[in-house]
Every structure is written in structure tokens, then in C-alpha cells.
Amino acid sequence: MRAVVEFVVWWAVLAGLTVVFISSVTPVELLVAGVAAVGGALAAVRMRRIAGVRLTGVRGAVAAVLALPRAVLRGLAVLVAALANPADAAVRRIRLRPGADAGWAGVLLGASPDTCVVDVPCPDEVVVHTLRPGKGPVERALAEDRDPGGTR
């Protein structure tokens, strides 16, 4: 069942991207997008299995994804404000909640314009360069509770 769901997700993403990138959507283009996405989805599933990649440590992922739009807007405001006062910039370590993986967490943390992941020293910790003091919305969703300021 898991393999079928993975295939369907890959197929939907690839077919959707193809439809978005074509200028006029006709039945022929939809058929071509669907058929091409089948091959791409099969290849993606096979490559993931060969590489041995597993989705692990998803604790906090939903909250982090829901916080991402707010973090991006806040990050843009901080980025503009940093042009006037760059003194708040800092490099700090963020200890992730138990059950969260640094791989996907780093992608979400780095999606905000005011945060850049510069290192992943271990599976439950990331090092970020940020232009603001304190935690952003995504950091609050992913960081360990005992680390209220976001620094150690």
C-alpha cells in the first residue's frame, strides 16, 4: 500500500508540474503529461529504493509546514529591516525536538528568507544563520522545548 501511495504522489506532482508548464491545456497534452508522469514516477520510486532513502523523524513536520507561510512573510520583513540595522544577525544551534529529522527540518528552516542553514552537525541539530533574535514560527514548531531562546 505504501508503494502505491508513493507512486501516486510522485505521479500527481510530476503530472501537475507538466500541466502547469504547458501554455494551453488540451486533452492531448493531459494524456502526454499523464503518461510521461508514469515513467517519471516509476523512476523516482525505484531510485529512492536503490538509494535506501527513508522518511524518518517526522515529528513536528505538520506544524512546521503550517507555520512556513507566516515564517516567509515575517522573514521578508526581517530581511528588509536588516538592511537598516544588521546588528541582530547571529549564528546559532537549534536542537530539534525528539523525533524530528534534521534533513527535512533544515529544508523548512532554510525556506524563510531570514534564515540560512549552514551546518547539520548531527541528526537532531542544525546550525543556522539568522537575521533576527529569537525563534521564528518554523523554529518554534521544530525546536526542543527546553531551548526557549533558540540558542545554546
Short mmCIF file of N, CA and C in Angstrom, two decimals:
data_model
loop_
_atom_site.label_atom_id
_atom_site.label_comp_id
_atom_site.label_asym_id
_atom_site.label_seq_id
_atom_site.Cartn_x
_atom_site.Cartn_y
_atom_site.Cartn_z
N MET A 1 0.83 -1.20 0.00
CA MET A 1 0.00 0.00 0.00
C MET A 1 0.88 1.26 0.00
N ARG A 2 1.96 1.23 0.79
CA ARG A 2 2.85 2.38 0.88
C ARG A 2 3.49 2.69 -0.48
N ALA A 3 3.87 1.64 -1.21
CA ALA A 3 4.48 1.83 -2.53
C ALA A 3 3.49 2.45 -3.51
N VAL A 4 2.23 2.04 -3.42
CA VAL A 4 1.20 2.60 -4.30
C VAL A 4 0.99 4.08 -3.99
N VAL A 5 0.92 4.42 -2.72
CA VAL A 5 0.74 5.82 -2.32
C VAL A 5 1.93 6.66 -2.78
N GLU A 6 3.14 6.14 -2.60
CA GLU A 6 4.33 6.87 -3.05
C GLU A 6 4.30 7.10 -4.55
N PHE A 7 3.94 6.07 -5.31
CA PHE A 7 3.85 6.19 -6.77
C PHE A 7 2.81 7.24 -7.16
N VAL A 8 1.64 7.19 -6.54
CA VAL A 8 0.56 8.13 -6.87
C VAL A 8 0.97 9.57 -6.55
N VAL A 9 1.66 9.77 -5.43
CA VAL A 9 2.11 11.12 -5.07
C VAL A 9 3.11 11.62 -6.10
N TRP A 10 4.11 10.80 -6.45
CA TRP A 10 5.08 11.21 -7.47
C TRP A 10 4.37 11.49 -8.80
N TRP A 11 3.44 10.63 -9.19
CA TRP A 11 2.74 10.81 -10.45
C TRP A 11 1.97 12.13 -10.44
N ALA A 12 1.25 12.41 -9.36
CA ALA A 12 0.46 13.63 -9.27
C ALA A 12 1.34 14.88 -9.34
N VAL A 13 2.46 14.85 -8.64
CA VAL A 13 3.37 16.00 -8.65
C VAL A 13 3.94 16.21 -10.05
N LEU A 14 4.43 15.15 -10.66
CA LEU A 14 5.03 15.28 -11.99
C LEU A 14 4.01 15.67 -13.06
N ALA A 15 2.83 15.06 -13.03
CA ALA A 15 1.79 15.43 -13.99
C ALA A 15 1.33 16.86 -13.76
N GLY A 16 1.18 17.24 -12.51
CA GLY A 16 0.77 18.61 -12.19
C GLY A 16 1.79 19.64 -12.66
N LEU A 17 3.07 19.37 -12.45
CA LEU A 17 4.11 20.29 -12.92
C LEU A 17 4.10 20.40 -14.44
N THR A 18 3.90 19.29 -15.11
CA THR A 18 3.86 19.32 -16.58
C THR A 18 2.69 20.17 -17.07
N VAL A 19 1.54 20.01 -16.46
CA VAL A 19 0.37 20.78 -16.86
C VAL A 19 0.59 22.27 -16.57
N VAL A 20 1.21 22.59 -15.47
CA VAL A 20 1.47 23.99 -15.13
C VAL A 20 2.41 24.64 -16.14
N PHE A 21 3.38 23.89 -16.64
CA PHE A 21 4.38 24.47 -17.53
C PHE A 21 3.99 24.50 -19.00
N ILE A 22 2.87 23.89 -19.39
CA ILE A 22 2.46 23.99 -20.79
C ILE A 22 1.52 25.17 -20.96
N SER A 23 1.53 25.76 -22.15
CA SER A 23 0.78 27.00 -22.33
C SER A 23 -0.72 26.78 -22.52
N SER A 24 -1.11 25.79 -23.29
CA SER A 24 -2.53 25.53 -23.49
C SER A 24 -2.80 24.07 -23.15
N VAL A 25 -3.77 23.87 -22.30
CA VAL A 25 -4.08 22.51 -21.84
C VAL A 25 -5.19 21.94 -22.71
N THR A 26 -4.83 20.92 -23.48
CA THR A 26 -5.80 20.21 -24.31
C THR A 26 -5.79 18.75 -23.88
N PRO A 27 -6.75 17.97 -24.32
CA PRO A 27 -6.76 16.56 -23.95
C PRO A 27 -5.48 15.82 -24.34
N VAL A 28 -4.88 16.18 -25.46
CA VAL A 28 -3.64 15.52 -25.88
C VAL A 28 -2.51 15.83 -24.89
N GLU A 29 -2.38 17.11 -24.50
CA GLU A 29 -1.34 17.48 -23.53
C GLU A 29 -1.57 16.79 -22.18
N LEU A 30 -2.81 16.68 -21.76
CA LEU A 30 -3.11 15.98 -20.50
C LEU A 30 -2.71 14.51 -20.58
N LEU A 31 -3.00 13.88 -21.72
CA LEU A 31 -2.62 12.47 -21.91
C LEU A 31 -1.09 12.32 -21.88
N VAL A 32 -0.40 13.19 -22.60
CA VAL A 32 1.07 13.14 -22.62
C VAL A 32 1.63 13.37 -21.22
N ALA A 33 1.09 14.35 -20.49
CA ALA A 33 1.56 14.63 -19.13
C ALA A 33 1.34 13.42 -18.23
N GLY A 34 0.18 12.79 -18.34
CA GLY A 34 -0.11 11.62 -17.51
C GLY A 34 0.78 10.43 -17.82
N VAL A 35 1.00 10.16 -19.10
CA VAL A 35 1.85 9.03 -19.50
C VAL A 35 3.30 9.29 -19.12
N ALA A 36 3.80 10.50 -19.38
CA ALA A 36 5.18 10.83 -19.03
C ALA A 36 5.39 10.77 -17.52
N ALA A 37 4.38 11.19 -16.77
CA ALA A 37 4.49 11.17 -15.31
C ALA A 37 4.55 9.74 -14.77
N VAL A 38 3.94 8.78 -15.47
CA VAL A 38 4.03 7.38 -15.05
C VAL A 38 5.49 6.92 -15.07
N GLY A 39 6.18 7.21 -16.18
CA GLY A 39 7.60 6.84 -16.28
C GLY A 39 8.44 7.54 -15.23
N GLY A 40 8.19 8.83 -15.04
CA GLY A 40 8.94 9.59 -14.04
C GLY A 40 8.69 9.08 -12.63
N ALA A 41 7.44 8.75 -12.33
CA ALA A 41 7.09 8.25 -11.00
C ALA A 41 7.72 6.89 -10.75
N LEU A 42 7.69 6.02 -11.75
CA LEU A 42 8.34 4.71 -11.59
C LEU A 42 9.84 4.87 -11.33
N ALA A 43 10.48 5.77 -12.09
CA ALA A 43 11.91 6.01 -11.90
C ALA A 43 12.20 6.60 -10.52
N ALA A 44 11.37 7.54 -10.07
CA ALA A 44 11.58 8.17 -8.76
C ALA A 44 11.46 7.15 -7.63
N VAL A 45 10.44 6.31 -7.69
CA VAL A 45 10.25 5.28 -6.66
C VAL A 45 11.43 4.31 -6.66
N ARG A 46 11.84 3.89 -7.85
CA ARG A 46 12.97 2.94 -7.96
C ARG A 46 14.27 3.56 -7.44
N MET A 47 14.54 4.79 -7.80
CA MET A 47 15.77 5.46 -7.35
C MET A 47 15.78 5.65 -5.84
N ARG A 48 14.63 5.99 -5.25
CA ARG A 48 14.57 6.14 -3.80
C ARG A 48 14.87 4.81 -3.11
N ARG A 49 14.34 3.73 -3.66
CA ARG A 49 14.60 2.41 -3.07
C ARG A 49 16.06 2.01 -3.22
N ILE A 50 16.65 2.27 -4.38
CA ILE A 50 18.06 1.94 -4.60
C ILE A 50 18.94 2.74 -3.65
N ALA A 51 18.63 4.01 -3.47
CA ALA A 51 19.42 4.88 -2.59
C ALA A 51 19.19 4.55 -1.12
N GLY A 52 18.14 3.84 -0.81
CA GLY A 52 17.86 3.48 0.58
C GLY A 52 17.36 4.64 1.42
N VAL A 53 16.77 5.65 0.78
CA VAL A 53 16.28 6.82 1.50
C VAL A 53 14.97 6.47 2.19
N ARG A 54 14.88 6.84 3.43
CA ARG A 54 13.66 6.62 4.21
C ARG A 54 13.23 7.93 4.85
N LEU A 55 11.94 8.19 4.87
CA LEU A 55 11.41 9.35 5.56
C LEU A 55 11.32 9.00 7.03
N THR A 56 12.13 9.66 7.83
CA THR A 56 12.16 9.37 9.26
C THR A 56 12.00 10.65 10.06
N GLY A 57 11.68 10.50 11.31
CA GLY A 57 11.64 11.64 12.21
C GLY A 57 10.72 12.74 11.75
N VAL A 58 9.44 12.46 11.60
CA VAL A 58 8.52 13.45 11.07
C VAL A 58 7.76 14.21 12.17
N ARG A 59 8.19 14.06 13.40
CA ARG A 59 7.52 14.75 14.50
C ARG A 59 7.67 16.26 14.33
N GLY A 60 6.59 16.98 14.35
CA GLY A 60 6.60 18.42 14.21
C GLY A 60 6.52 18.90 12.76
N ALA A 61 6.50 17.99 11.81
CA ALA A 61 6.51 18.37 10.39
C ALA A 61 5.24 19.13 10.00
N VAL A 62 4.09 18.67 10.42
CA VAL A 62 2.84 19.33 10.04
C VAL A 62 2.80 20.75 10.60
N ALA A 63 3.15 20.91 11.86
CA ALA A 63 3.16 22.25 12.46
C ALA A 63 4.16 23.16 11.76
N ALA A 64 5.31 22.61 11.38
CA ALA A 64 6.33 23.41 10.70
C ALA A 64 5.86 23.83 9.31
N VAL A 65 5.22 22.93 8.58
CA VAL A 65 4.72 23.27 7.24
C VAL A 65 3.62 24.32 7.35
N LEU A 66 2.74 24.20 8.34
CA LEU A 66 1.68 25.19 8.53
C LEU A 66 2.24 26.54 8.94
N ALA A 67 3.37 26.56 9.64
CA ALA A 67 3.99 27.81 10.06
C ALA A 67 4.83 28.45 8.96
N LEU A 68 5.11 27.72 7.90
CA LEU A 68 6.01 28.20 6.85
C LEU A 68 5.54 29.48 6.15
N PRO A 69 4.28 29.60 5.73
CA PRO A 69 3.88 30.86 5.07
C PRO A 69 4.08 32.08 5.97
N ARG A 70 3.72 31.95 7.24
CA ARG A 70 3.91 33.05 8.19
C ARG A 70 5.40 33.35 8.36
N ALA A 71 6.22 32.29 8.38
CA ALA A 71 7.66 32.47 8.54
C ALA A 71 8.26 33.18 7.32
N VAL A 72 7.77 32.85 6.14
CA VAL A 72 8.28 33.50 4.93
C VAL A 72 7.92 34.99 4.93
N LEU A 73 6.70 35.33 5.27
CA LEU A 73 6.30 36.74 5.33
C LEU A 73 7.09 37.49 6.40
N ARG A 74 7.21 36.89 7.56
CA ARG A 74 7.99 37.51 8.64
C ARG A 74 9.46 37.64 8.22
N GLY A 75 9.98 36.61 7.57
CA GLY A 75 11.36 36.64 7.12
C GLY A 75 11.63 37.75 6.12
N LEU A 76 10.68 37.98 5.22
CA LEU A 76 10.83 39.08 4.27
C LEU A 76 10.88 40.42 4.97
N ALA A 77 10.01 40.60 5.98
CA ALA A 77 10.01 41.84 6.74
C ALA A 77 11.33 42.01 7.50
N VAL A 78 11.82 40.94 8.09
CA VAL A 78 13.09 41.00 8.81
C VAL A 78 14.24 41.29 7.86
N LEU A 79 14.20 40.70 6.67
CA LEU A 79 15.24 40.93 5.67
C LEU A 79 15.29 42.40 5.26
N VAL A 80 14.13 43.00 5.06
CA VAL A 80 14.08 44.42 4.71
C VAL A 80 14.59 45.26 5.88
N ALA A 81 14.16 44.93 7.10
CA ALA A 81 14.61 45.68 8.27
C ALA A 81 16.11 45.51 8.52
N ALA A 82 16.66 44.36 8.16
CA ALA A 82 18.08 44.09 8.37
C ALA A 82 18.96 44.99 7.51
N LEU A 83 18.41 45.48 6.42
CA LEU A 83 19.18 46.43 5.60
C LEU A 83 19.47 47.70 6.38
N ALA A 84 18.54 48.10 7.24
CA ALA A 84 18.73 49.30 8.05
C ALA A 84 19.54 49.03 9.32
N ASN A 85 19.37 47.82 9.91
CA ASN A 85 20.04 47.52 11.17
C ASN A 85 20.48 46.06 11.17
N PRO A 86 21.67 45.76 10.66
CA PRO A 86 22.13 44.37 10.58
C PRO A 86 22.67 43.81 11.91
N ALA A 87 22.52 44.51 13.00
CA ALA A 87 23.13 44.10 14.27
C ALA A 87 22.50 42.85 14.88
N ASP A 88 21.29 42.48 14.49
CA ASP A 88 20.62 41.33 15.09
C ASP A 88 21.03 39.99 14.49
N ALA A 89 21.86 39.99 13.46
CA ALA A 89 22.27 38.75 12.80
C ALA A 89 23.10 37.90 13.76
N ALA A 90 22.89 36.58 13.69
CA ALA A 90 23.61 35.68 14.58
C ALA A 90 23.67 34.28 13.97
N VAL A 91 24.66 33.53 14.40
CA VAL A 91 24.75 32.11 14.06
C VAL A 91 24.46 31.36 15.35
N ARG A 92 23.53 30.40 15.29
CA ARG A 92 23.20 29.65 16.50
C ARG A 92 22.81 28.22 16.16
N ARG A 93 22.88 27.39 17.18
CA ARG A 93 22.50 25.98 17.07
C ARG A 93 21.06 25.82 17.52
N ILE A 94 20.33 24.99 16.79
CA ILE A 94 18.96 24.68 17.16
C ILE A 94 18.87 23.18 17.38
N ARG A 95 18.56 22.79 18.61
CA ARG A 95 18.35 21.39 18.94
C ARG A 95 16.91 21.06 18.58
N LEU A 96 16.72 20.06 17.72
CA LEU A 96 15.39 19.69 17.26
C LEU A 96 14.66 18.82 18.27
N ARG A 97 13.36 18.86 18.22
CA ARG A 97 12.54 18.01 19.10
C ARG A 97 12.88 16.55 18.87
N PRO A 98 12.74 15.73 19.87
CA PRO A 98 12.92 14.29 19.65
C PRO A 98 11.92 13.81 18.61
N GLY A 99 12.40 13.04 17.65
CA GLY A 99 11.54 12.53 16.59
C GLY A 99 11.54 13.39 15.34
N ALA A 100 12.25 14.52 15.35
CA ALA A 100 12.36 15.36 14.14
C ALA A 100 13.71 15.09 13.50
N ASP A 101 13.73 15.03 12.17
CA ASP A 101 14.97 14.74 11.45
C ASP A 101 15.53 16.04 10.87
N ALA A 102 16.83 16.22 10.97
CA ALA A 102 17.48 17.45 10.50
C ALA A 102 17.39 17.62 8.99
N GLY A 103 17.22 16.54 8.24
CA GLY A 103 17.15 16.65 6.79
C GLY A 103 15.98 17.49 6.32
N TRP A 104 14.77 17.07 6.63
CA TRP A 104 13.61 17.83 6.20
C TRP A 104 13.44 19.10 7.02
N ALA A 105 13.84 19.09 8.28
CA ALA A 105 13.72 20.28 9.12
C ALA A 105 14.60 21.41 8.57
N GLY A 106 15.80 21.06 8.09
CA GLY A 106 16.69 22.06 7.52
C GLY A 106 16.10 22.71 6.28
N VAL A 107 15.39 21.93 5.48
CA VAL A 107 14.74 22.49 4.28
C VAL A 107 13.68 23.50 4.69
N LEU A 108 12.86 23.16 5.68
CA LEU A 108 11.82 24.08 6.12
C LEU A 108 12.41 25.32 6.79
N LEU A 109 13.45 25.14 7.61
CA LEU A 109 14.08 26.29 8.26
C LEU A 109 14.73 27.20 7.22
N GLY A 110 15.35 26.64 6.21
CA GLY A 110 16.02 27.44 5.20
C GLY A 110 15.08 28.09 4.21
N ALA A 111 13.80 27.74 4.22
CA ALA A 111 12.84 28.32 3.27
C ALA A 111 12.47 29.75 3.65
N SER A 112 12.72 30.14 4.87
CA SER A 112 12.43 31.51 5.29
C SER A 112 13.55 32.43 4.82
N PRO A 113 13.23 33.60 4.28
CA PRO A 113 14.26 34.49 3.73
C PRO A 113 15.27 35.00 4.75
N ASP A 114 14.94 34.95 6.03
CA ASP A 114 15.85 35.49 7.04
C ASP A 114 16.66 34.42 7.75
N THR A 115 16.58 33.16 7.30
CA THR A 115 17.30 32.06 7.95
C THR A 115 18.01 31.23 6.90
N CYS A 116 19.25 30.87 7.19
CA CYS A 116 20.03 30.02 6.30
C CYS A 116 20.66 28.90 7.12
N VAL A 117 20.41 27.66 6.76
CA VAL A 117 21.02 26.54 7.46
C VAL A 117 22.45 26.40 6.93
N VAL A 118 23.42 26.49 7.85
CA VAL A 118 24.82 26.44 7.44
C VAL A 118 25.50 25.12 7.78
N ASP A 119 24.91 24.33 8.68
CA ASP A 119 25.51 23.05 9.04
C ASP A 119 24.47 22.16 9.70
N VAL A 120 24.67 20.87 9.54
CA VAL A 120 23.88 19.86 10.23
C VAL A 120 24.88 18.94 10.92
N PRO A 121 25.33 19.31 12.14
CA PRO A 121 26.38 18.54 12.80
C PRO A 121 25.95 17.16 13.26
N CYS A 122 24.66 16.97 13.51
CA CYS A 122 24.15 15.66 13.92
C CYS A 122 22.68 15.58 13.53
N PRO A 123 22.09 14.39 13.56
CA PRO A 123 20.72 14.21 13.07
C PRO A 123 19.64 14.99 13.83
N ASP A 124 19.95 15.48 15.03
CA ASP A 124 18.93 16.20 15.78
C ASP A 124 19.31 17.65 16.06
N GLU A 125 20.20 18.21 15.24
CA GLU A 125 20.64 19.58 15.48
C GLU A 125 21.03 20.24 14.15
N VAL A 126 20.70 21.52 14.02
CA VAL A 126 21.10 22.30 12.86
C VAL A 126 21.74 23.60 13.33
N VAL A 127 22.65 24.12 12.52
CA VAL A 127 23.26 25.41 12.78
C VAL A 127 22.72 26.37 11.74
N VAL A 128 22.16 27.49 12.20
CA VAL A 128 21.54 28.45 11.28
C VAL A 128 22.18 29.82 11.43
N HIS A 129 22.17 30.57 10.34
CA HIS A 129 22.50 31.99 10.37
C HIS A 129 21.17 32.69 10.22
N THR A 130 20.84 33.54 11.16
CA THR A 130 19.55 34.22 11.14
C THR A 130 19.74 35.72 11.30
N LEU A 131 18.82 36.47 10.76
CA LEU A 131 18.89 37.92 10.81
C LEU A 131 18.03 38.51 11.91
N ARG A 132 17.50 37.69 12.77
CA ARG A 132 16.63 38.19 13.83
C ARG A 132 16.94 37.50 15.15
N PRO A 133 16.68 38.17 16.24
CA PRO A 133 16.84 37.49 17.54
C PRO A 133 15.62 36.61 17.81
N GLY A 134 15.79 35.58 18.58
CA GLY A 134 14.68 34.71 18.95
C GLY A 134 14.26 33.77 17.84
N LYS A 135 13.28 32.93 18.18
CA LYS A 135 12.81 31.91 17.24
C LYS A 135 11.73 32.45 16.32
N GLY A 136 11.74 31.95 15.09
CA GLY A 136 10.67 32.22 14.15
C GLY A 136 9.60 31.15 14.28
N PRO A 137 8.51 31.24 13.51
CA PRO A 137 7.42 30.27 13.62
C PRO A 137 7.84 28.83 13.32
N VAL A 138 8.66 28.62 12.32
CA VAL A 138 9.09 27.26 11.99
C VAL A 138 10.01 26.73 13.08
N GLU A 139 10.90 27.57 13.60
CA GLU A 139 11.78 27.15 14.68
C GLU A 139 10.98 26.75 15.92
N ARG A 140 9.95 27.52 16.25
CA ARG A 140 9.13 27.18 17.42
C ARG A 140 8.46 25.82 17.23
N ALA A 141 8.08 25.49 16.00
CA ALA A 141 7.43 24.21 15.74
C ALA A 141 8.42 23.04 15.80
N LEU A 142 9.70 23.30 15.53
CA LEU A 142 10.69 22.22 15.43
C LEU A 142 11.67 22.14 16.58
N ALA A 143 11.92 23.25 17.27
CA ALA A 143 12.96 23.27 18.29
C ALA A 143 12.49 22.58 19.57
N GLU A 144 13.46 22.04 20.27
CA GLU A 144 13.19 21.39 21.54
C GLU A 144 12.64 22.40 22.52
N ASP A 145 11.67 21.99 23.32
CA ASP A 145 11.01 22.91 24.25
C ASP A 145 11.93 23.51 25.29
N ARG A 146 12.95 22.76 25.72
CA ARG A 146 13.83 23.25 26.78
C ARG A 146 14.79 24.32 26.30
N ASP A 147 14.68 24.69 25.03
CA ASP A 147 15.58 25.69 24.43
C ASP A 147 14.77 26.91 24.02
N PRO A 148 14.22 27.69 24.99
CA PRO A 148 13.26 28.74 24.67
C PRO A 148 13.81 29.87 23.82
N GLY A 149 15.06 30.19 23.88
CA GLY A 149 15.61 31.31 23.11
C GLY A 149 16.12 30.93 21.76
N GLY A 150 16.26 29.66 21.49
CA GLY A 150 16.79 29.22 20.22
C GLY A 150 18.30 29.17 20.17
N THR A 151 18.97 29.43 21.28
CA THR A 151 20.43 29.40 21.30
C THR A 151 20.91 28.51 22.42
N ARG A 152 22.15 28.06 22.32
CA ARG A 152 22.75 27.26 23.38
C ARG A 152 24.20 27.61 23.49
#
